[in-house]
């Protein structure tokens, strides 16, 4: 059986953010992961600009609870990378430029 490498999100393609987020949450849905483990998982599964966004939330971990830091990390990621466009709309807007 071929093992698939864990996909990292780097922030370069906004259309990949939502599927990455859904896949990551689905991958660990059956596990009981605490907030500290979630932060570590987000660090491991992000790269580039997305990792910088996660690191920004982690900097506040000394002032916030781990739960608040995880929520802040997801909020930052959503604000930066989540798009309301459907994939077909994104393709059309790219072709029109």
Short mmCIF file of C-alpha atoms in Angstrom, two decimals:
data_model
loop_
_atom_site.label_atom_id
_atom_site.label_comp_id
_atom_site.label_asym_id
_atom_site.label_seq_id
_atom_site.Cartn_x
_atom_site.Cartn_y
_atom_site.Cartn_z
CA UNK A 1 0.00 0.00 0.00
CA UNK A 2 1.36 3.39 -1.00
CA UNK A 3 1.46 5.97 1.82
CA UNK A 4 0.36 9.46 0.98
CA UNK A 5 2.41 12.31 2.40
CA UNK A 6 0.49 14.68 4.63
CA UNK A 7 -0.49 17.69 2.56
CA UNK A 8 0.69 21.09 3.73
CA UNK A 9 -1.03 24.33 2.86
CA UNK A 10 1.33 27.14 1.84
CA UNK A 11 -1.11 29.95 1.08
CA UNK A 12 -0.20 30.27 -2.60
CA UNK A 13 -3.50 29.04 -4.03
CA UNK A 14 -6.67 30.23 -2.31
CA UNK A 15 -8.71 27.52 -4.02
CA UNK A 16 -6.72 24.85 -2.17
CA UNK A 17 -7.43 26.27 1.29
CA UNK A 18 -10.99 25.00 1.84
CA UNK A 19 -10.26 21.43 0.63
CA UNK A 20 -7.08 21.36 2.76
CA UNK A 21 -8.98 22.53 5.85
CA UNK A 22 -11.79 20.01 5.32
CA UNK A 23 -9.31 17.18 4.74
CA UNK A 24 -7.23 18.08 7.80
CA UNK A 25 -10.25 18.26 10.10
CA UNK A 26 -11.62 15.02 8.65
CA UNK A 27 -8.29 13.29 9.07
CA UNK A 28 -8.33 13.82 12.83
CA UNK A 29 -12.08 13.86 13.49
CA UNK A 30 -11.96 10.45 15.13
CA UNK A 31 -9.17 11.51 17.50
CA UNK A 32 -9.46 13.45 20.72
CA UNK A 33 -6.98 16.24 20.04
CA UNK A 34 -6.49 18.96 22.60
CA UNK A 35 -5.79 22.57 21.69
CA UNK A 36 -2.03 22.31 22.18
CA UNK A 37 -1.94 19.33 19.82
CA UNK A 38 -4.04 21.28 17.29
CA UNK A 39 -1.51 24.12 17.34
CA UNK A 40 1.32 21.67 16.75
CA UNK A 41 -0.62 20.00 13.94
CA UNK A 42 -1.27 23.36 12.29
CA UNK A 43 2.44 24.17 12.51
CA UNK A 44 3.32 20.84 10.91
CA UNK A 45 0.70 21.10 8.16
CA UNK A 46 1.31 24.68 7.05
CA UNK A 47 4.17 26.23 5.15
CA UNK A 48 5.11 29.61 3.71
CA UNK A 49 2.61 32.41 4.26
CA UNK A 50 0.10 30.07 5.91
CA UNK A 51 2.74 29.06 8.48
CA UNK A 52 3.43 32.72 9.22
CA UNK A 53 -0.28 33.20 9.91
CA UNK A 54 -0.28 30.24 12.33
CA UNK A 55 2.90 31.48 14.00
CA UNK A 56 1.25 34.87 14.57
CA UNK A 57 -1.53 33.16 16.53
CA UNK A 58 1.00 31.05 18.45
CA UNK A 59 2.84 34.18 19.58
CA UNK A 60 -0.23 35.12 21.57
CA UNK A 61 -0.34 31.73 23.29
CA UNK A 62 1.39 33.20 26.34
CA UNK A 63 -1.47 35.68 26.78
CA UNK A 64 -4.34 33.44 25.72
CA UNK A 65 -5.46 29.93 26.53
CA UNK A 66 -4.53 27.18 24.09
CA UNK A 67 -8.19 26.98 23.03
CA UNK A 68 -8.25 30.71 22.23
CA UNK A 69 -4.97 30.40 20.32
CA UNK A 70 -6.32 27.59 18.14
CA UNK A 71 -9.48 29.56 17.43
CA UNK A 72 -7.38 32.61 16.59
CA UNK A 73 -5.17 30.53 14.27
CA UNK A 74 -8.23 29.27 12.37
CA UNK A 75 -9.71 32.78 12.30
CA UNK A 76 -6.46 34.20 10.88
CA UNK A 77 -6.24 31.40 8.30
CA UNK A 78 -9.88 31.89 7.27
CA UNK A 79 -9.48 35.67 7.00
CA UNK A 80 -6.33 35.34 4.90
CA UNK A 81 -7.16 32.40 2.64
CA UNK A 82 -10.86 31.54 2.61
CA UNK A 83 -12.61 32.67 -0.53
CA UNK A 84 -16.31 32.85 -1.23
CA UNK A 85 -15.74 32.07 -4.90
CA UNK A 86 -16.58 28.66 -6.22
CA UNK A 87 -13.77 26.92 -8.12
CA UNK A 88 -15.52 27.62 -11.44
CA UNK A 89 -15.77 31.33 -10.58
CA UNK A 90 -12.08 31.44 -9.63
CA UNK A 91 -11.10 29.83 -12.93
CA UNK A 92 -13.23 32.29 -14.90
CA UNK A 93 -11.78 35.32 -13.11
CA UNK A 94 -8.26 34.02 -13.73
CA UNK A 95 -8.98 33.55 -17.44
CA UNK A 96 -10.47 37.02 -17.75
CA UNK A 97 -7.33 38.75 -16.43
#
